[in-house]
XYZ file of C-alpha atoms in Angstrom:
114
model
C 1.950 -6.159 25.556
C 0.270 -7.672 22.523
C 1.105 -6.235 19.143
C -1.927 -4.101 17.417
C -0.281 -4.871 13.889
C 1.362 -7.952 12.381
C 3.647 -7.952 8.902
C 4.525 -11.047 7.235
C 5.354 -12.069 3.542
C 1.941 -12.284 1.838
C 2.915 -15.610 -0.466
C 2.639 -16.212 -3.800
C 2.647 -13.682 -6.557
C 0.604 -10.462 -6.435
C -0.658 -8.079 -9.084
C -2.196 -4.653 -8.956
C -4.417 -3.413 -11.803
C -5.849 0.198 -12.228
C -7.816 1.494 -15.147
C -7.319 -1.771 -16.860
C -3.723 -1.367 -16.696
C -1.412 -3.756 -14.857
C 0.656 -1.355 -12.292
C 2.835 -3.874 -10.828
C 3.547 -7.637 -10.018
C 5.263 -9.141 -7.178
C 6.319 -12.211 -5.521
C 7.571 -10.249 -2.448
C 4.484 -8.454 -1.054
C 3.725 -8.201 2.274
C 0.678 -8.358 4.324
C -0.485 -6.428 6.838
C -2.836 -6.970 9.506
C -3.878 -4.456 12.320
C -6.160 -5.202 14.937
C -9.542 -6.571 13.583
C -9.327 -4.463 10.247
C -8.987 -6.492 6.850
C -5.599 -7.372 5.724
C -3.797 -5.089 3.214
C -1.194 -6.074 0.823
C 1.954 -3.902 0.376
C 3.980 -4.371 -2.781
C 7.594 -3.286 -2.948
C 8.247 0.051 -4.973
C 10.562 -1.197 -7.222
C 7.980 -3.666 -8.352
C 5.463 -1.037 -9.117
C 5.453 1.416 -12.003
C 5.395 4.554 -10.634
C 5.028 6.604 -14.045
C 1.554 5.790 -13.123
C 1.288 7.653 -9.709
C 1.669 11.199 -8.907
C 2.280 12.559 -4.968
C -0.506 13.874 -3.509
C -0.587 16.233 -0.742
C -2.869 13.904 1.505
C -1.180 12.831 4.581
C -2.599 10.599 7.079
C -1.406 9.310 10.752
C -1.377 6.087 12.138
C -0.328 5.514 15.536
C 1.176 2.407 15.214
C 2.862 2.685 11.916
C 3.552 6.381 11.299
C 2.804 9.396 8.767
C 1.379 7.909 5.529
C 1.988 10.006 2.086
C -0.299 9.518 -0.518
C -0.354 9.278 -4.635
C -2.614 9.323 -7.167
C -3.177 6.717 -9.740
C -3.230 8.288 -13.343
C -4.730 5.774 -15.840
C -5.935 6.641 -19.263
C -9.781 6.342 -18.217
C -9.445 8.619 -14.990
C -7.441 9.310 -12.014
C -7.639 7.613 -8.750
C -7.351 10.240 -5.949
C -5.176 9.133 -2.967
C -5.461 5.585 -3.932
C -1.791 4.630 -2.734
C 0.066 5.297 0.188
C 3.347 4.668 1.756
C 4.790 5.034 4.982
C 8.326 6.494 4.368
C 9.765 6.443 7.750
C 7.554 4.019 9.671
C 7.788 3.630 13.296
C 9.763 0.356 14.668
C 7.312 -1.917 15.073
C 6.224 -1.310 11.066
C 10.022 -1.044 9.859
C 9.595 -3.685 7.425
C 6.719 -1.835 5.369
C 9.544 0.848 4.474
C 9.806 1.352 0.932
C 6.424 -0.277 0.164
C 3.193 0.695 -1.335
C -0.487 -0.104 0.002
C -3.524 0.522 -2.766
C -7.176 1.277 -1.783
C -9.182 -1.305 -3.901
C -11.896 0.404 -5.348
C -14.144 0.092 -8.582
C -11.277 0.130 -11.204
C -8.636 -0.572 -8.808
C -7.913 -4.393 -7.821
C -5.330 -6.340 -6.257
C -5.331 -9.970 -6.472
C -3.111 -12.977 -5.994
C -2.189 -14.868 -9.436
């Protein structure tokens, strides 16, 4: 059976910016490829300024990865609702994502390789 998801080291250094502020930088990011969807970069939680993140009540369920819990990003200029997600207890196939955060790229939120 083919795996629906692939998780691998992202390589290089990655930075996350929101509302003009750098929320984190990591040389330990992971890249998730899920089916035909664009790749997503995941940052280790300890490399992110968690003070900018506020827990949200929003949750989603991914059949391949598990339940995601969300966070809002509170920047000086605005709040980005449900812009960050994390799999607190991922399924076995996605265990490498435990303790990592992903960011919804949108106007004002950017994930870049530096």
